[in-house]
PDB file of C-alpha atoms and ligand atoms in Angstrom:
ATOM      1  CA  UNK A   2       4.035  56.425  19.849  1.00 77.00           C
ATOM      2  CA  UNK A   3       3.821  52.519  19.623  1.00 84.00           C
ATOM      3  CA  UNK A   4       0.464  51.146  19.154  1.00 94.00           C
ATOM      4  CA  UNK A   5      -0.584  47.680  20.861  1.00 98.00           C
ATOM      5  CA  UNK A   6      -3.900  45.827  20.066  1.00 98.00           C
ATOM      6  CA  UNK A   7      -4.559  42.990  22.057  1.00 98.00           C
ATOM      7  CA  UNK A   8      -7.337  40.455  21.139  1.00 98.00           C
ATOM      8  CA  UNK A   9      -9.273  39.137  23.902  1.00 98.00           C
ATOM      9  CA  UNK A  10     -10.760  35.883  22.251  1.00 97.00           C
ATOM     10  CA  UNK A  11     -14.150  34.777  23.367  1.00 97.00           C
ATOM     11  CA  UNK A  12     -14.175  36.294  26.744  1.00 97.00           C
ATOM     12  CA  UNK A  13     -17.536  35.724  27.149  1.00 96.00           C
ATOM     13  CA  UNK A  14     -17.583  32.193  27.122  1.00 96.00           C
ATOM     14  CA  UNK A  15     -13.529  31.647  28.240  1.00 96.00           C
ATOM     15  CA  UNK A  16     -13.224  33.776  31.414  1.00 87.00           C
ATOM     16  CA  UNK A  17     -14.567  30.637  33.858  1.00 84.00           C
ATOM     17  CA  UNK A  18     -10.986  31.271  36.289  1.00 87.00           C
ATOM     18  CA  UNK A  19     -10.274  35.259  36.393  1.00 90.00           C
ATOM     19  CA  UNK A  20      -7.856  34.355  33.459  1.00 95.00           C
ATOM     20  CA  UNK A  21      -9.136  38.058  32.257  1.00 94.00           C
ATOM     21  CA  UNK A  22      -6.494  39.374  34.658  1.00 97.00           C
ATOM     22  CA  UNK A  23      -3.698  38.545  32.467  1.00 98.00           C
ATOM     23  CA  UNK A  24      -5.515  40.938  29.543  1.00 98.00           C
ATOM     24  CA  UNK A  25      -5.288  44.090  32.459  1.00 98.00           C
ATOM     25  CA  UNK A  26      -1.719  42.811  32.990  1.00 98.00           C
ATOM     26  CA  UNK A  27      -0.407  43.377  29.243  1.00 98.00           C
ATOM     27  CA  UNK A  28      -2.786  46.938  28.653  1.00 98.00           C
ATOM     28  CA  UNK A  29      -1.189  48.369  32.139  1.00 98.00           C
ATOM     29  CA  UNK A  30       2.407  47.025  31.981  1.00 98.00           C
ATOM     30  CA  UNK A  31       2.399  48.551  28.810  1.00 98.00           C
ATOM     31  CA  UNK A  32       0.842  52.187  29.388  1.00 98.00           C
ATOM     32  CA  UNK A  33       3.348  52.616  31.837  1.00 98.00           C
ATOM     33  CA  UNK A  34       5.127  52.387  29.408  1.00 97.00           C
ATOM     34  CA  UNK A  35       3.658  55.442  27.153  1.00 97.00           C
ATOM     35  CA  UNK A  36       2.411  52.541  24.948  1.00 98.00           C
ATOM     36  CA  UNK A  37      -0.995  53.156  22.997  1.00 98.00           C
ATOM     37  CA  UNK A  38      -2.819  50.023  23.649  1.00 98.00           C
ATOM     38  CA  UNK A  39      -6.456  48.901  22.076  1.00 97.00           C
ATOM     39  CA  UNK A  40      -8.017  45.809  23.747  1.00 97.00           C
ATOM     40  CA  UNK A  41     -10.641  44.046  21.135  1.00 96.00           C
ATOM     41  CA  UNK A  42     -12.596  41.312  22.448  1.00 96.00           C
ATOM     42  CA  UNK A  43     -13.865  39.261  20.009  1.00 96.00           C
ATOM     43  CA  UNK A  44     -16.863  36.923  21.004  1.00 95.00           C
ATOM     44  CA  UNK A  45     -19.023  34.611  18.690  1.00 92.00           C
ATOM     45  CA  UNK A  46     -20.782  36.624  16.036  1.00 86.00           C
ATOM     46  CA  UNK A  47     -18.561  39.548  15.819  1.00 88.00           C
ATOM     47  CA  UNK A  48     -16.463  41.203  13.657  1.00 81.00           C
ATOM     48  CA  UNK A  49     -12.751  40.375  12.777  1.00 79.00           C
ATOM     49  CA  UNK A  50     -10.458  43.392  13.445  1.00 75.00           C
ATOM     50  CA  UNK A  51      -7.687  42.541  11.317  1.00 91.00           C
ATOM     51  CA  UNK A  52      -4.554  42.245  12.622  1.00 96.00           C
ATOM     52  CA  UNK A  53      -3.286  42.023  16.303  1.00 97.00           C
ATOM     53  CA  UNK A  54      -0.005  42.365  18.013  1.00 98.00           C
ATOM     54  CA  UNK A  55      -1.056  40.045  20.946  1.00 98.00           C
ATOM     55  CA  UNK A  56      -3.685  37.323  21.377  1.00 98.00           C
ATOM     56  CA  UNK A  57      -4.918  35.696  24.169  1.00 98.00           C
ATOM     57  CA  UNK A  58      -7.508  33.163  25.207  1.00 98.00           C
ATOM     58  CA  UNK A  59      -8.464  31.995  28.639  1.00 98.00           C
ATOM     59  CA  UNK A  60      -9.586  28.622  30.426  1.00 97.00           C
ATOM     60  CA  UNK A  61     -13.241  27.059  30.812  1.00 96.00           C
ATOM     61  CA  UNK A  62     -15.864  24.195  30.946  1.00 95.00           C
ATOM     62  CA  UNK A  63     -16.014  21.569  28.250  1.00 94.00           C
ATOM     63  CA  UNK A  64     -19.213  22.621  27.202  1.00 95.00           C
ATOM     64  CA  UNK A  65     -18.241  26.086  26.461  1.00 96.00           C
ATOM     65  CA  UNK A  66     -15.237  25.253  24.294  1.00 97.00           C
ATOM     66  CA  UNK A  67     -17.539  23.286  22.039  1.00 97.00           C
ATOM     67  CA  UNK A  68     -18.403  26.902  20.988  1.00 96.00           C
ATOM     68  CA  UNK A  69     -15.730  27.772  21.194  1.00 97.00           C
ATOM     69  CA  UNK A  70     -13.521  25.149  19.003  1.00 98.00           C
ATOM     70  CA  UNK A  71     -16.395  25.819  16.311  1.00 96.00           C
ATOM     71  CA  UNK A  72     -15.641  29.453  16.390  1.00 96.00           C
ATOM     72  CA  UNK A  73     -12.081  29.121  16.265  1.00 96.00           C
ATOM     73  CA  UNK A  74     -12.108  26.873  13.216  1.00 96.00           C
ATOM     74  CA  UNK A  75     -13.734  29.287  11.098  1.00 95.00           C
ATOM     75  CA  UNK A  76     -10.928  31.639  11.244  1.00 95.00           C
ATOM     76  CA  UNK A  77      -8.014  28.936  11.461  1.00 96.00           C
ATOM     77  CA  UNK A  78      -6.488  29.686   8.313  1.00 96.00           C
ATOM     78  CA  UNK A  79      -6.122  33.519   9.670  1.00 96.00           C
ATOM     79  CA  UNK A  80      -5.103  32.669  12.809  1.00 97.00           C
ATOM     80  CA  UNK A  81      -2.342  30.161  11.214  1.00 98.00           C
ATOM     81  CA  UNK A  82      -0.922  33.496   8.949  1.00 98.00           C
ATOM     82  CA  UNK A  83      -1.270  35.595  12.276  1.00 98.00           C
ATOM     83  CA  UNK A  84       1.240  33.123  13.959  1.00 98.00           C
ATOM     84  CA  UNK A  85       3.461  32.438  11.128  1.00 98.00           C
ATOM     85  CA  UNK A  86       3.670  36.518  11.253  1.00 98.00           C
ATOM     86  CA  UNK A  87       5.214  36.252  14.645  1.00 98.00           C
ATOM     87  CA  UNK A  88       2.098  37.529  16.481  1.00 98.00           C
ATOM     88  CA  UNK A  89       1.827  36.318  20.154  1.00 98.00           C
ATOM     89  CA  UNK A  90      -0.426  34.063  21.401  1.00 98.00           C
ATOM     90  CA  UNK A  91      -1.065  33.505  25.004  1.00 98.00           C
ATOM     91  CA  UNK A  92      -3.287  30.229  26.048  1.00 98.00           C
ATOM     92  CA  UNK A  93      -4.324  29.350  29.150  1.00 98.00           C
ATOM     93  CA  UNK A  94      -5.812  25.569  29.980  1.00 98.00           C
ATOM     94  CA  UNK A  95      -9.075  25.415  28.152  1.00 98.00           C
ATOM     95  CA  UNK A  96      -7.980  27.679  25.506  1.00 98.00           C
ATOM     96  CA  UNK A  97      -4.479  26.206  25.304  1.00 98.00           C
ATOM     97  CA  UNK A  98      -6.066  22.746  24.723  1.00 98.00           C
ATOM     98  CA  UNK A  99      -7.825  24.416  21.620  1.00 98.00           C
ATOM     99  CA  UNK A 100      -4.216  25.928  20.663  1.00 98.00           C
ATOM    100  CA  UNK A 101      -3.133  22.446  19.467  1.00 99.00           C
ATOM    101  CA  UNK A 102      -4.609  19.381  17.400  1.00 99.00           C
ATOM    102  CA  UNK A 103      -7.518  18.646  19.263  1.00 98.00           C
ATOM    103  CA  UNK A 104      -9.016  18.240  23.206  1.00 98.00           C
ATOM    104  CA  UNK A 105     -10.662  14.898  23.525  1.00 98.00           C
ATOM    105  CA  UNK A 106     -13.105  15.294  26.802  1.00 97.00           C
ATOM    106  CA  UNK A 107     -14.036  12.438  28.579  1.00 95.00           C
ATOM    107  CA  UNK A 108     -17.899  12.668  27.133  1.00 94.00           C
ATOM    108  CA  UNK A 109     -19.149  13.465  24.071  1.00 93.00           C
ATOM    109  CA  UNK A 110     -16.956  14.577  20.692  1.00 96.00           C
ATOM    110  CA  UNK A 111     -13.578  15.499  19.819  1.00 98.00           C
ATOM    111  CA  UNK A 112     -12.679  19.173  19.972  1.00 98.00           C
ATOM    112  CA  UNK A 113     -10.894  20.374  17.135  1.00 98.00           C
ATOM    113  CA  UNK A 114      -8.563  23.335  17.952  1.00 98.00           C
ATOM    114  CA  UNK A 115      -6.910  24.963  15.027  1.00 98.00           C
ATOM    115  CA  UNK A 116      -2.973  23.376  15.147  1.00 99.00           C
ATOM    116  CA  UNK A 117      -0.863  26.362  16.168  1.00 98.00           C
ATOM    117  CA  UNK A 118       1.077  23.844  18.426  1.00 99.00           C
ATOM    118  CA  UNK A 119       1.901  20.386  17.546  1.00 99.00           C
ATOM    119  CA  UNK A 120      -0.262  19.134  20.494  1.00 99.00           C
ATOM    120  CA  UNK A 121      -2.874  16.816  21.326  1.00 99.00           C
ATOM    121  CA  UNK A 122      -5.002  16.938  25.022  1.00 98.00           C
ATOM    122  CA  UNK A 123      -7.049  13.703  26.069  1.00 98.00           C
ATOM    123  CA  UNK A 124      -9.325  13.937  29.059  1.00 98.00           C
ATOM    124  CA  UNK A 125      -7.968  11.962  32.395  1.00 96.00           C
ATOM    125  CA  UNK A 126      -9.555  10.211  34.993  1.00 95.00           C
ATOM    126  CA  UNK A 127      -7.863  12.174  37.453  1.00 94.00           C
ATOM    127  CA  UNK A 128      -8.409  16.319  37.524  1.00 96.00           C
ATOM    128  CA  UNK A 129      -5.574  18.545  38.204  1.00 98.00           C
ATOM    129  CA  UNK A 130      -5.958  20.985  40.818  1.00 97.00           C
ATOM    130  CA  UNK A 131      -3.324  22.987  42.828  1.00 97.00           C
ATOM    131  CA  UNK A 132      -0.369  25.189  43.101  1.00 98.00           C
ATOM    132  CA  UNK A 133       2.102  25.309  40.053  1.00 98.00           C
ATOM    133  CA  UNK A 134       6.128  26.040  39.981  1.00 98.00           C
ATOM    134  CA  UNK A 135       7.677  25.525  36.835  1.00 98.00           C
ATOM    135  CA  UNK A 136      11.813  25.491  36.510  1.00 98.00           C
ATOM    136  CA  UNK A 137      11.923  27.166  33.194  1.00 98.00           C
ATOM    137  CA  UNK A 138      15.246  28.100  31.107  1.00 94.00           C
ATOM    138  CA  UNK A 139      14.901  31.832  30.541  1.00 96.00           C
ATOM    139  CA  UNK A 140      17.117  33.695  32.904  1.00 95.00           C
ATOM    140  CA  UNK A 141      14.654  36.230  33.466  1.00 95.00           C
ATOM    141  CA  UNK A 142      12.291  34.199  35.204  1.00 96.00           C
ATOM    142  CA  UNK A 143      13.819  30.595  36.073  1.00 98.00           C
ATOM    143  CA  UNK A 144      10.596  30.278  37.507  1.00 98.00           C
ATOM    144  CA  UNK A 145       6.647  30.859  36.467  1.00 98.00           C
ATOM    145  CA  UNK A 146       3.638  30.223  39.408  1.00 98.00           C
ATOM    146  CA  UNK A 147       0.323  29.446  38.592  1.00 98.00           C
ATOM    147  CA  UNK A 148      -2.916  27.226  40.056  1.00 97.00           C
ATOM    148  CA  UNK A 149      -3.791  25.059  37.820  1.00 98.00           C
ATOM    149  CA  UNK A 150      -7.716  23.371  37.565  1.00 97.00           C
ATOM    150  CA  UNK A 151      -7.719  20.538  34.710  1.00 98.00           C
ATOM    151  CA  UNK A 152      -8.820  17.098  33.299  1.00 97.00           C
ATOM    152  CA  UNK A 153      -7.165  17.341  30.253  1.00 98.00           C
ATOM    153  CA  UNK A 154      -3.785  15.559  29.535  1.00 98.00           C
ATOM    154  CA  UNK A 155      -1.578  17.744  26.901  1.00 98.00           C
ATOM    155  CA  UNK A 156       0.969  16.214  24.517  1.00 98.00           C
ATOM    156  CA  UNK A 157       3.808  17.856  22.653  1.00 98.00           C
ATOM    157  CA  UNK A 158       5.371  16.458  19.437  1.00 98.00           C
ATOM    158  CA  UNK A 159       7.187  18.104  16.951  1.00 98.00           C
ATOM    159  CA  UNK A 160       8.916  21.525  17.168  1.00 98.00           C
ATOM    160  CA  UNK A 161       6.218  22.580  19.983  1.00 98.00           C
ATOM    161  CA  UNK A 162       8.823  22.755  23.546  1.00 98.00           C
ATOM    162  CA  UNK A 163       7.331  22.832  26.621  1.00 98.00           C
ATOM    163  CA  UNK A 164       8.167  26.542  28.531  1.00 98.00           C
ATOM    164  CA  UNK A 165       9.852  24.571  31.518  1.00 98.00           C
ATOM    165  CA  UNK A 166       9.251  21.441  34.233  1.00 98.00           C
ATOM    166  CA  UNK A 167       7.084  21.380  36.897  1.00 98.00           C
ATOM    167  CA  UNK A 168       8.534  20.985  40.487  1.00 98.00           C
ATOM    168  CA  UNK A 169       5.029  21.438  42.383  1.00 98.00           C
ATOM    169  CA  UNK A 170       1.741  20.452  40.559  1.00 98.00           C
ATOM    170  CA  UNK A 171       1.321  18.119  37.498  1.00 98.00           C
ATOM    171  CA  UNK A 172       1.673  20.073  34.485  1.00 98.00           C
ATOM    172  CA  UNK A 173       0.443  19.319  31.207  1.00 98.00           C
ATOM    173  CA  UNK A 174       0.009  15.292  31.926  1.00 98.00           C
ATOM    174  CA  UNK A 175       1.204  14.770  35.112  1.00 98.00           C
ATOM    175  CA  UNK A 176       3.287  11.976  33.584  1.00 97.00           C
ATOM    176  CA  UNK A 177       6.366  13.523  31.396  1.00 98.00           C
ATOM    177  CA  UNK A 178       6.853  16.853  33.751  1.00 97.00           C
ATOM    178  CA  UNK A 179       6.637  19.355  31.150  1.00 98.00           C
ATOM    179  CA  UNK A 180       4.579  22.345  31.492  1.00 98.00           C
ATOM    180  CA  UNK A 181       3.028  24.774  28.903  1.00 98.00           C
ATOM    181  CA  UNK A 182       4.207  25.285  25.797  1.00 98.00           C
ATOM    182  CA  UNK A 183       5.729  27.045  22.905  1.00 98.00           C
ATOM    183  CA  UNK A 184       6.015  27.295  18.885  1.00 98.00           C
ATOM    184  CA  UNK A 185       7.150  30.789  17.275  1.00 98.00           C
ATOM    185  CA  UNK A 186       5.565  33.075  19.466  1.00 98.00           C
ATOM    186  CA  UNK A 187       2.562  30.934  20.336  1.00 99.00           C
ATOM    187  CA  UNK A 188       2.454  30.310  24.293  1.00 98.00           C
ATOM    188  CA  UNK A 189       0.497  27.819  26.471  1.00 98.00           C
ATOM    189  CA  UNK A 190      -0.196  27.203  29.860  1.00 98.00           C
ATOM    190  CA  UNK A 191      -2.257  25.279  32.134  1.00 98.00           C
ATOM    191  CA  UNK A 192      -1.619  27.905  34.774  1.00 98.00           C
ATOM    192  CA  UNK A 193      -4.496  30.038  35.492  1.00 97.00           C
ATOM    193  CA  UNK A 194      -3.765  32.672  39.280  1.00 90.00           C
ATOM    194  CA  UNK A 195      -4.178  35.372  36.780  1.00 94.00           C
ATOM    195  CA  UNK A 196      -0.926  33.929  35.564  1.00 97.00           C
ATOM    196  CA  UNK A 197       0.784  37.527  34.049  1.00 98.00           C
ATOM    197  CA  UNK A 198      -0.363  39.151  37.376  1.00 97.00           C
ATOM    198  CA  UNK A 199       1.903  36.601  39.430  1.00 96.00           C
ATOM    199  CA  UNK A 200       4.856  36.585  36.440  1.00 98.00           C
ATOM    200  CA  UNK A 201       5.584  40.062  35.636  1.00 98.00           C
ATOM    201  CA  UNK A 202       8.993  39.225  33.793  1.00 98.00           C
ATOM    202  CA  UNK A 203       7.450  36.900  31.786  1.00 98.00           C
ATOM    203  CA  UNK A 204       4.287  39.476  31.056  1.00 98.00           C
ATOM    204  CA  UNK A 205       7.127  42.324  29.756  1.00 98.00           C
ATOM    205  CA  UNK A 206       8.887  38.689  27.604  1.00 98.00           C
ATOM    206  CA  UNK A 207       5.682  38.348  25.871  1.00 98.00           C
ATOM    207  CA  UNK A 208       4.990  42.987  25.640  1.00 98.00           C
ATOM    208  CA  UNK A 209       8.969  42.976  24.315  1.00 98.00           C
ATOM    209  CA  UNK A 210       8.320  40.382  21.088  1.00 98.00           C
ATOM    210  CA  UNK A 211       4.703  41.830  20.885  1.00 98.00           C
ATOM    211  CA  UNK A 212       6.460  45.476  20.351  1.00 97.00           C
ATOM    212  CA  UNK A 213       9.300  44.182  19.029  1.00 97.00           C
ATOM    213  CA  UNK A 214      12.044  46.073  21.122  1.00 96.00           C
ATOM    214  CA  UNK A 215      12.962  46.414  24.870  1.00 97.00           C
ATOM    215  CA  UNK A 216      11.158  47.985  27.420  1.00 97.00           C
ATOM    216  CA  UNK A 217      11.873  50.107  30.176  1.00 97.00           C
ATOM    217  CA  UNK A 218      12.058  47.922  33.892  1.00 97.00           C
ATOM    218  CA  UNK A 219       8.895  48.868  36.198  1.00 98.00           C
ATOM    219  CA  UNK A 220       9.308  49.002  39.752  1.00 98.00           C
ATOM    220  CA  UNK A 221       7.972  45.603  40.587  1.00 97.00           C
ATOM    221  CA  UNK A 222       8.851  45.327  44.102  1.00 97.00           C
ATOM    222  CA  UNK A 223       5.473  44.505  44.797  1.00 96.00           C
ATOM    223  CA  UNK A 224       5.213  41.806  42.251  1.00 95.00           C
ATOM    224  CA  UNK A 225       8.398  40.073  42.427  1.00 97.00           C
ATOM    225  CA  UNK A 226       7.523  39.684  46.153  1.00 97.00           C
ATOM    226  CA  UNK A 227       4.088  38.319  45.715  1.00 95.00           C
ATOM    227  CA  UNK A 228       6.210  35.842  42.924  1.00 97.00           C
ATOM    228  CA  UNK A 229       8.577  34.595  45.242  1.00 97.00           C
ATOM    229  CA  UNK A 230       6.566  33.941  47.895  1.00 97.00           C
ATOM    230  CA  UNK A 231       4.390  31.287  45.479  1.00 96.00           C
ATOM    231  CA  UNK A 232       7.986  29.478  44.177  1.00 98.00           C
ATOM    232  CA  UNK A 233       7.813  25.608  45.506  1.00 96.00           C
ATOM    233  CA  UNK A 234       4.703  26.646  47.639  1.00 94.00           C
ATOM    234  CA  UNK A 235       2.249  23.687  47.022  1.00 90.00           C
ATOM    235  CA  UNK A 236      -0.707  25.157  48.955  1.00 87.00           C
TER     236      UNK A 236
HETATM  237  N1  LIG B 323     -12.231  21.883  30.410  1.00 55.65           N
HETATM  238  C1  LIG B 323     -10.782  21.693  30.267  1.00 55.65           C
HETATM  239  C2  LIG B 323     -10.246  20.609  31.244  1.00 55.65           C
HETATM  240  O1  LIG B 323     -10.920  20.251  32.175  1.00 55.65           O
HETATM  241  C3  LIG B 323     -10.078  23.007  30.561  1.00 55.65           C
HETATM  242  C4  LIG B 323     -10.251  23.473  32.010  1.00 55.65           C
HETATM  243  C5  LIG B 323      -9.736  24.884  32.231  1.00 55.65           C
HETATM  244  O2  LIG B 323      -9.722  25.726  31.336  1.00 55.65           O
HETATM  245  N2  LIG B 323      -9.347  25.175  33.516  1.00 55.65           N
HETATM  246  O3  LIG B 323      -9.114  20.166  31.057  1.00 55.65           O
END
């Protein structure tokens, strides 16, 4: 039987938007599967479990990802071997920001994330808030839905692509149209909803490199209804 273990990092402080829904998302879509899944979260203070399959880190307040960029530092150089592995990261808005370079908030200190994407985010004057649709390029979902709740203005240089272009809502900056992004098998987005929950083909994308094979289709009548009725929808 395949194994999955999924680390949940810093719930406890990164969990401000529901963004825990895409963790339930990846542990059912893949027992239905048959697949063995273990779900570790890791929170401030606690021990490292080695090696995981899947990562994933959710959205919240400035103030918490000062923690939270401390925490993540001290384990940057692991994190870095876990990615050049080909583990899969999943970031959403606050803990995308801390995915990259650094999040510069509009008060107080730099936040240093720990450089899995060639990215940089600098607070805004204006905050993001709305409905998402994102034209992406992968034929199995041409496009991704989301809300998205944010100050911060993300970057991408380098090798780091953006996972497609927003046609409702502002994206990463509001300025170049990109949304999210990606490096290896490290994912960002600034699209919170849960976002697996309301992209199911993208949710069995991320299952298929985690596991490393294809997996079965799921009845997702349900799903793929409750998708398409969010596509260009901007409220
Ligand atoms: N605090 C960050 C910002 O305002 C992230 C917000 C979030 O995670 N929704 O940009």
């Amino acid at each position: 039987m395949i194994k999955l273990r999924i680390g949940h990092l810093y719930p406890k402080l990164l969990n401000i938007y529901g963004d825990g829904g895409n963790i339930i998302t990846l542990k059912k879509r893949a027992e239905w599967r048959g697949i063995e899944v273990e779900v570790h979260e890791i929170n401030p203070g606690d021990v490292w479990l080695g090696e995981h399959d899947i990562y994933f880190i959710g959205g919240g307040q400035d103030q918490q990802q000062i923690q939270v960029s401390y925490e993540l530092n001290r384990h940057k150089e692991f994190m870095t071997s876990e990615r050049d592995r080909g583990a899969v990261f999943l970031g959403i808005c606050g803990g995308y920001q801390l995915l990259g370079h650094y999040y510069l908030p509009a008060e107080g200190d730099k936040l240093m994330g720990i450089s899995l994407l060639d990215a940089f985010t600098i607070a805004g004057k204006r905050r993001f808030i709305g409905n998402v649709t994102v034209k992406t390029e992968y034929d199995f979902s041409p496009y991704l839905v989301g809300f998205e709740n944010h100050s911060g203005q993300t970057y991408l240089q380098g090798d780091t692509k953006p996972i497609g272009n927003v046609v409702v809502g502002n994206g990463n900056n509001g300025q170049d149209i990109t949304e999210g992004a990606r490096y290896k098998n490290v994912f960002g987005t600034y699209m919170h909803g849960s976002f697996l929950p309301k992209n199911p083909k993208f949710a069995d994308y991320l299952l298929e490199l985690a596991v490393g094979q294809k997996l079965e289709p799921l009845d997702d009548k349900i799903e793929n209804n409750a998708h398409d009725a969010l596509i260009n929808k901007p409220y």
